Coordinates of C-alpha atoms in Angstrom, one line a residue:
Chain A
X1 CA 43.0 -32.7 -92.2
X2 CA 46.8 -33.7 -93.4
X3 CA 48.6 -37.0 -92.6
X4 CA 51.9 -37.7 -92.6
X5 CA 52.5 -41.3 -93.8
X6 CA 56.4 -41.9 -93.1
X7 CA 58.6 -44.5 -92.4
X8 CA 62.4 -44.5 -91.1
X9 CA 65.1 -46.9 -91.7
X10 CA 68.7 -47.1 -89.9
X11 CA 71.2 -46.7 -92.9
X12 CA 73.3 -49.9 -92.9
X13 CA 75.3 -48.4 -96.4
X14 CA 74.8 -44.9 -97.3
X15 CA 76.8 -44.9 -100.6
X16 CA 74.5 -47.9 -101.6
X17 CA 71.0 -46.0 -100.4
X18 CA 72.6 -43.1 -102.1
X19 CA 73.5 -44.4 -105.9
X20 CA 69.7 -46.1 -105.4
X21 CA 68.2 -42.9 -104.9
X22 CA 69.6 -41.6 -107.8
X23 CA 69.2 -43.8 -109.8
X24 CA 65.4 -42.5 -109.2
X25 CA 65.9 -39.0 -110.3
X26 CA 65.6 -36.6 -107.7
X27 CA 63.9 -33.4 -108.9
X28 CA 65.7 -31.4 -106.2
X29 CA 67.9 -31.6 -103.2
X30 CA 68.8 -29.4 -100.7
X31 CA 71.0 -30.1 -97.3
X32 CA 70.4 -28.0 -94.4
X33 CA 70.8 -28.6 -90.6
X34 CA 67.9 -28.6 -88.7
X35 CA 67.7 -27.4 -85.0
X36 CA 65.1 -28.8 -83.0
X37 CA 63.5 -28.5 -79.4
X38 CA 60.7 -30.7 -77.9
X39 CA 58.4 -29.6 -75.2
X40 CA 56.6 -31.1 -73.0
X41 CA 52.7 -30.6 -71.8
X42 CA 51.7 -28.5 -68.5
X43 CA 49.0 -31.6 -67.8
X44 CA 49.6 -34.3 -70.5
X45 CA 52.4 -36.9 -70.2
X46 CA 53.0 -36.8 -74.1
X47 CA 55.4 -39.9 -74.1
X48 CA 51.9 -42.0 -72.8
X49 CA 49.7 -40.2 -75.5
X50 CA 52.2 -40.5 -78.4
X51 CA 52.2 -36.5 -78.7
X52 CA 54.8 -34.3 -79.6
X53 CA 55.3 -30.2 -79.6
X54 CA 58.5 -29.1 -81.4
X55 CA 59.9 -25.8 -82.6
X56 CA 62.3 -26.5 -85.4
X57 CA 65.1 -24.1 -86.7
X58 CA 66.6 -24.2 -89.7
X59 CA 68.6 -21.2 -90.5
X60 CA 66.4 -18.0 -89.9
X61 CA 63.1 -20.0 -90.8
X62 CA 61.3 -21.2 -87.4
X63 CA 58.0 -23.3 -87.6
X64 CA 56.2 -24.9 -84.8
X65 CA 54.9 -28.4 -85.1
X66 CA 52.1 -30.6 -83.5
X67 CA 52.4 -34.5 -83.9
X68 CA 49.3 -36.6 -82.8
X69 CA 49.1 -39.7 -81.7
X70 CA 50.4 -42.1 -84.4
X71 CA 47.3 -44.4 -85.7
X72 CA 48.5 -47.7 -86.7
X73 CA 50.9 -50.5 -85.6
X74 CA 53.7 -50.5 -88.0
X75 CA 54.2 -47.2 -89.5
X76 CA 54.6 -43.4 -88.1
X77 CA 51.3 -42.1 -89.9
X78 CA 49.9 -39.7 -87.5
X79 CA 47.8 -36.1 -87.4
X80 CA 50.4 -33.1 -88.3
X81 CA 50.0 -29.5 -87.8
X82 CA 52.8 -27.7 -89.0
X83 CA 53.2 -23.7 -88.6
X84 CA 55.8 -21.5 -89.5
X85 CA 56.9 -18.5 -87.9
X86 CA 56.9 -15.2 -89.5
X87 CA 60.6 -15.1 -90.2
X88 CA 63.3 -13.2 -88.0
X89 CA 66.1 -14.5 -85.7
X90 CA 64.1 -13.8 -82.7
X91 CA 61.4 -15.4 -83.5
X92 CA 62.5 -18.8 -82.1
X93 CA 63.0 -17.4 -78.6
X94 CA 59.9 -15.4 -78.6
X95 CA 57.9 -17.9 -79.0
X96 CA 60.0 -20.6 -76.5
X97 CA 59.4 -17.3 -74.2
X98 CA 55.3 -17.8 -74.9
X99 CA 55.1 -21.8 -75.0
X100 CA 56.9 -21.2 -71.3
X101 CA 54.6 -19.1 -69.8
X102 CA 51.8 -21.4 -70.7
X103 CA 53.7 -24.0 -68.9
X104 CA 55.3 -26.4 -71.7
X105 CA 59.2 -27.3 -70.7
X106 CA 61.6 -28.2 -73.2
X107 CA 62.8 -32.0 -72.9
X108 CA 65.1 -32.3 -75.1
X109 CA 67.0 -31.3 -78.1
X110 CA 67.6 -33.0 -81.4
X111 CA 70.3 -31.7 -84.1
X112 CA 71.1 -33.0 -87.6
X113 CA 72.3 -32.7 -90.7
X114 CA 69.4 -33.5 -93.4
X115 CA 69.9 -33.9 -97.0
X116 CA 66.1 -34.0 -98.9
X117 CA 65.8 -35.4 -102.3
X118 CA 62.0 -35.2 -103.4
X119 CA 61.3 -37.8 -105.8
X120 CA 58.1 -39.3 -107.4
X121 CA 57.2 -43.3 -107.1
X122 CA 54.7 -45.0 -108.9
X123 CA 53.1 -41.2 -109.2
X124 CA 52.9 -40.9 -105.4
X125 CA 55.3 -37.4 -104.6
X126 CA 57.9 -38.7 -101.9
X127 CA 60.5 -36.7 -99.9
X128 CA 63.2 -38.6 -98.8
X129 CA 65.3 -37.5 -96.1
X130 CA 68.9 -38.8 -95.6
X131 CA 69.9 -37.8 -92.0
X132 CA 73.2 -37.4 -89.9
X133 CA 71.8 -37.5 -86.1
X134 CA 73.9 -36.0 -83.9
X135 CA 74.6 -39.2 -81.2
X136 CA 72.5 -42.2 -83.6
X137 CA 73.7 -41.6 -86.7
X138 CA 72.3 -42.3 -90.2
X139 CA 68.8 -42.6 -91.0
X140 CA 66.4 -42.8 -93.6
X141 CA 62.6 -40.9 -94.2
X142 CA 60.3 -41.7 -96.4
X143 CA 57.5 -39.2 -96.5
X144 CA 54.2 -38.2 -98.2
X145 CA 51.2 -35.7 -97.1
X146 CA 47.6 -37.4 -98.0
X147 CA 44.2 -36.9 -97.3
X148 CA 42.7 -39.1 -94.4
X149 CA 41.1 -41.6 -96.8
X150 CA 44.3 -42.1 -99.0
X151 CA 46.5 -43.4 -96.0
X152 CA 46.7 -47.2 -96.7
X153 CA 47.7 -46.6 -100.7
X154 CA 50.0 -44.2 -99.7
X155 CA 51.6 -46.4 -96.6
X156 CA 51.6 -49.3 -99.2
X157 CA 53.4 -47.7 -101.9
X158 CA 56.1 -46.6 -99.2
X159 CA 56.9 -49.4 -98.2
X160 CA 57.3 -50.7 -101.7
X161 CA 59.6 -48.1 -102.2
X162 CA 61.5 -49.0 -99.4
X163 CA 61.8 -52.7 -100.9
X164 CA 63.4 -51.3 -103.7
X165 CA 66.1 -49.3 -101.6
X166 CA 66.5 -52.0 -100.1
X167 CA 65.8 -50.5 -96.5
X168 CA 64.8 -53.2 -93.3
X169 CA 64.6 -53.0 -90.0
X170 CA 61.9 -49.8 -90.2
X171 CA 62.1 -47.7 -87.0
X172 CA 58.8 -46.2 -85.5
X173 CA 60.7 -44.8 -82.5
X174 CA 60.9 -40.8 -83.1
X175 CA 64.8 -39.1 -83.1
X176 CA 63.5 -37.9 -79.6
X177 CA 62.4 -41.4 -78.6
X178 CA 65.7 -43.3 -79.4
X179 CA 67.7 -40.1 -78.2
X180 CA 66.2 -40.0 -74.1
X181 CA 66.4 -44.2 -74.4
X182 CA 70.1 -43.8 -75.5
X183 CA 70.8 -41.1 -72.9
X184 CA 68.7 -43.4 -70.4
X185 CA 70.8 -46.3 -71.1
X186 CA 74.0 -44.2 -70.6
X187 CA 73.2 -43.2 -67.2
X188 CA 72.3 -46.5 -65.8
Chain B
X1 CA 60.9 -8.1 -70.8
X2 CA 58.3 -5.5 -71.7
X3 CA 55.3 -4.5 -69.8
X4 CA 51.9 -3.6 -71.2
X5 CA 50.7 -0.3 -68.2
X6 CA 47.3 -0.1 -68.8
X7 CA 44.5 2.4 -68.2
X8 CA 40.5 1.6 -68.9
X9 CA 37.9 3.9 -68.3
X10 CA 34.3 4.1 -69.2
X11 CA 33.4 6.5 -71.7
X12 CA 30.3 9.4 -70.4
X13 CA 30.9 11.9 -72.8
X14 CA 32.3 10.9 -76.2
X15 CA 32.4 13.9 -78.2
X16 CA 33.9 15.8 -75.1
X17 CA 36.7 13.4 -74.4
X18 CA 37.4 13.2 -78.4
X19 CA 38.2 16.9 -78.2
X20 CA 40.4 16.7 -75.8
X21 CA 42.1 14.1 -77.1
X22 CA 42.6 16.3 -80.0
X23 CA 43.7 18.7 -78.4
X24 CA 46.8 17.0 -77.6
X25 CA 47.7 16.6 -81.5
X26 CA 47.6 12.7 -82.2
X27 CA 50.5 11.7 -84.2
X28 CA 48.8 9.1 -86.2
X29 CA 45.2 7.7 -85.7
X30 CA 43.6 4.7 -87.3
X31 CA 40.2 2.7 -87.0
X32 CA 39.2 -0.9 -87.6
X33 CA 37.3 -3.5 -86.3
X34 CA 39.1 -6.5 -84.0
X35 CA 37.7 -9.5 -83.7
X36 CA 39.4 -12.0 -80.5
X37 CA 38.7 -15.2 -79.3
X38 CA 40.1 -15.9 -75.3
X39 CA 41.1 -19.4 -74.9
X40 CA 41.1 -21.2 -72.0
X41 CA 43.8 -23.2 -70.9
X42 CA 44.4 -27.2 -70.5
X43 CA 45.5 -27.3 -66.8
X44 CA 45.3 -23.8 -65.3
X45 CA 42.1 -21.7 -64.5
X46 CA 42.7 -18.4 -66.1
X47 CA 40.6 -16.7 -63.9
X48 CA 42.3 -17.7 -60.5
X49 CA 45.8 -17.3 -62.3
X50 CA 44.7 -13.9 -64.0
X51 CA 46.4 -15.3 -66.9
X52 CA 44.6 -14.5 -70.2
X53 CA 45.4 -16.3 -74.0
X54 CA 44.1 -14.7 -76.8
X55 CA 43.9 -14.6 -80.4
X56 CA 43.1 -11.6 -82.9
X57 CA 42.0 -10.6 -86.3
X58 CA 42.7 -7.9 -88.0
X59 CA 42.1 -7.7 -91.8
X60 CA 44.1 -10.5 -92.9
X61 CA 46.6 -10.2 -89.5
X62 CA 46.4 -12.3 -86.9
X63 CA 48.2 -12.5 -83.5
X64 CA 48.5 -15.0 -80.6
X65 CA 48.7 -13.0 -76.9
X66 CA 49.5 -14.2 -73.5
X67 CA 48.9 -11.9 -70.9
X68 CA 49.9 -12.7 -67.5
X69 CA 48.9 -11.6 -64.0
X70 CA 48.4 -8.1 -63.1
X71 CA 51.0 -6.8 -61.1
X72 CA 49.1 -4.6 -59.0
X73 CA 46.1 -3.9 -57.6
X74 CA 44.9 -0.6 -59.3
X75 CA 46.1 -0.5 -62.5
X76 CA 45.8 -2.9 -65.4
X77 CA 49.8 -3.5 -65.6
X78 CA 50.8 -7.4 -66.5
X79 CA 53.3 -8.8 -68.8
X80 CA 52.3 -9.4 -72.6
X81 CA 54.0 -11.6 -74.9
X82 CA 52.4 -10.6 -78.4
X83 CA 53.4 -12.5 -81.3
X84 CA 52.8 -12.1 -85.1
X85 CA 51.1 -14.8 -87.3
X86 CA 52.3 -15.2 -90.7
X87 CA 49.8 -13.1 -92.9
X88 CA 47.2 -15.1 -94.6
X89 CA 43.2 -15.7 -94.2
X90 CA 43.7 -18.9 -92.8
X91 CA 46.3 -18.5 -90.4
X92 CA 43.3 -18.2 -87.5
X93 CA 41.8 -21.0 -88.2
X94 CA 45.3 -23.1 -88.2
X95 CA 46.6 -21.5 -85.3
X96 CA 43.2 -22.1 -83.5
X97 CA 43.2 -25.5 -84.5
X98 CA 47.1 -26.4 -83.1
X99 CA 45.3 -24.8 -79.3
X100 CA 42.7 -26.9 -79.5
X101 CA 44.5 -30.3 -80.6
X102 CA 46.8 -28.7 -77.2
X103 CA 43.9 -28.9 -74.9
X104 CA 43.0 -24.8 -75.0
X105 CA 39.9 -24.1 -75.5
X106 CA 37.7 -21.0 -76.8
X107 CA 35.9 -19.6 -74.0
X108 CA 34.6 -15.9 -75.8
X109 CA 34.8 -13.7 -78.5
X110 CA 34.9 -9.8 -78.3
X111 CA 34.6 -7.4 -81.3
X112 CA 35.0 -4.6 -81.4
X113 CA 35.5 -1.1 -83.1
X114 CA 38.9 0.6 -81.7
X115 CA 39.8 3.7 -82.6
X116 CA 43.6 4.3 -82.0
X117 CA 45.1 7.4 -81.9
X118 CA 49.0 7.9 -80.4
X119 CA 50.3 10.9 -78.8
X120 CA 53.0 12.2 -76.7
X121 CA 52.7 13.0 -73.1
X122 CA 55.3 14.6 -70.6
X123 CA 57.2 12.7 -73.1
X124 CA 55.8 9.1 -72.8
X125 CA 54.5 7.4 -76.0
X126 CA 50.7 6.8 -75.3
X127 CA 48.7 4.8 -77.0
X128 CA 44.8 5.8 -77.1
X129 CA 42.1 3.2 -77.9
X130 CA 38.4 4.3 -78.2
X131 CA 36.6 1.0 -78.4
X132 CA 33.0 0.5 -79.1
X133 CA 32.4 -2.9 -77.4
X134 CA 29.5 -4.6 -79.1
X135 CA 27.7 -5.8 -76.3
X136 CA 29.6 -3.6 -73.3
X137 CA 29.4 -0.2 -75.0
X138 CA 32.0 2.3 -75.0
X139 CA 35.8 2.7 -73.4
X140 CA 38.7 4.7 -73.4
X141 CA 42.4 2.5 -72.5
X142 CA 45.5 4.4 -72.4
X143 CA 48.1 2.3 -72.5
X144 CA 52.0 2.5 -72.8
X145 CA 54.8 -0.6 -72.9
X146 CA 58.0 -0.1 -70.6
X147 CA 60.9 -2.1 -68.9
X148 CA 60.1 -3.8 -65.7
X149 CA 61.9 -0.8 -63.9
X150 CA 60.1 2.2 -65.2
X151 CA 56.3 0.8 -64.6
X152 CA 55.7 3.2 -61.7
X153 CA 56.7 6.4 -63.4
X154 CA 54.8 5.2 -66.6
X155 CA 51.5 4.4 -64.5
X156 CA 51.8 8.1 -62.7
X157 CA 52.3 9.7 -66.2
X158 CA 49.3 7.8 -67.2
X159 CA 47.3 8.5 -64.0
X160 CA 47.7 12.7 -64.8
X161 CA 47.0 11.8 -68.5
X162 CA 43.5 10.7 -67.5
X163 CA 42.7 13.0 -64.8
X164 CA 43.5 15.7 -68.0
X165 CA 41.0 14.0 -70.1
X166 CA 38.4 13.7 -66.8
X167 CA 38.4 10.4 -66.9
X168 CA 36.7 8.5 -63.7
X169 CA 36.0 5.2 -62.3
X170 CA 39.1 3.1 -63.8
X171 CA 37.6 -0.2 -64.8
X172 CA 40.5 -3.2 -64.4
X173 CA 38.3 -5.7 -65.6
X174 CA 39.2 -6.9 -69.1
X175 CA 36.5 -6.9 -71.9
X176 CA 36.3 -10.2 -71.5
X177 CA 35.6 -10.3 -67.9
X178 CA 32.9 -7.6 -68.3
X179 CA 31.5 -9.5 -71.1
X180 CA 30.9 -13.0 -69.3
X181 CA 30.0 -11.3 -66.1
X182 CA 26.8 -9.3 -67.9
X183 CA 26.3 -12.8 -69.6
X184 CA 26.3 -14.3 -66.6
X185 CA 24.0 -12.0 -65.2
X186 CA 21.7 -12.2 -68.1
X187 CA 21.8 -15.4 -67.4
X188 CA 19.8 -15.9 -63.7

């Protein structure tokens, strides 16, 4: 079973993050906006279990994604199962069509711009993902896919990356999270 | 939205329905051996809602079906969303394995041999499936998919299509019903 050890910084200065990410050699970028929809569960309250169910569009390409629960304290590590669709422009309502009918609702809907750099630190392969959030702004990823057993080295190694970009302040609240509190504060 | 009609009969004589099936000139027939597995589902009882989730293999195809209540009380009419997986060998076990981290749950399996042959009659695209059941035996479903608006006309075409081929004794139960109700006999 996969694990995706992440964590996410708010960008204070993107120009500095930027030149710093260079500086590391990116073997490729690539900036695409990503679409996506959460759902919610016909008998679980996911925001108590630490869940998530999202269908994510970017371009034609849909994929459908299950988060688990994340399992530690500080960082986002957590279970992942991530499907794509076969490909087609339909696909992304067909399937919102089939998630309905088993009773999942969408909740809400998250849209940004993401630029991915994939880089490689102290051997460990990293993606980094710079992102423009519509309503929150800039934010930083730091991501890597590991076995079960390699999740402390691989959260340790992060986070010494994320010295050396000089990133604080590491955020463990989801887009989706920070995006209901914000709208939550903005109807009190 | 597209509706599966839906005709299932028992099959007495084989070879003498097979001829009259040829008889009508099959466009195109095909054999192969499907292997599902019904799922149940986290909050709702299937079998009080009539609702039914399933997911096949075929070769190295797979597809994810929801099939909701019957519509009526004779025929075996009910909306179907059927959705592709991606090929691949382990797109099953993937698939499966985002349900059951969802809270569905596999209930049965049913395998079968299915014959399909498709034909033309008073103009309606049928579709012909001769199944050998393995446990259940043999079965004969016509079946045809139509817009909301046309299901009674498609069910009467259907009806005189299987009075034509003597059919008898229309069977509404699913394969999977029929299989856990003989279990469940065997059972006592």
């Amino acid at each position: 079973m996969s694990y995706e050890v992440e964590l996410k910084f708010p960008v204070i200065d993107a120009a500095d993050l930027e030149s710093k990410i260079e500086a590391l050699e990116p073997e490729r970028t690539m900036v695409r906006e990503e679409f996506d929809v959460y759902f919610s569960h016909p008998a679980r309250d996911f925001n108590q279990t630490d869940e998530a169910l999202r269908m994510r569009r970017v371009g034609q390409r849909c994929s459908l994604t299950y988060k688990g629960p994340k399992i530690d304290t500080t960082s986002k590590t957590r279970r992942e199962i991530d499907l794509s669709l076969p490909p087609g422009l339909r696909m992304f309502d067909e399937w919102a069509e089939l998630l309905l009918a088993l009773g999942f609702r969408p909740v809400a809907e998250v849209k940004k711009l993401r630029r991915k750099l994939w880089i490689k630190w102290q051997g460990l392969p990293v993606e980094i993902s710079l992102d423009h959030v519509d309503e929150l702004g800039r934010y930083v990823e730091l991501e890597t896919l590991t076995e079960e057993e390699c999740v402390p080295a691989a959260r340790a190694k992060l986070e010494e990356l994320a010295a050396h970009l000089g990133l604080k302040n590491s955020e463990r609240r989801s887009y989706l999270e920070l995006l209901l509190e914000k709208r939550g504060r903005g109807e009190e």
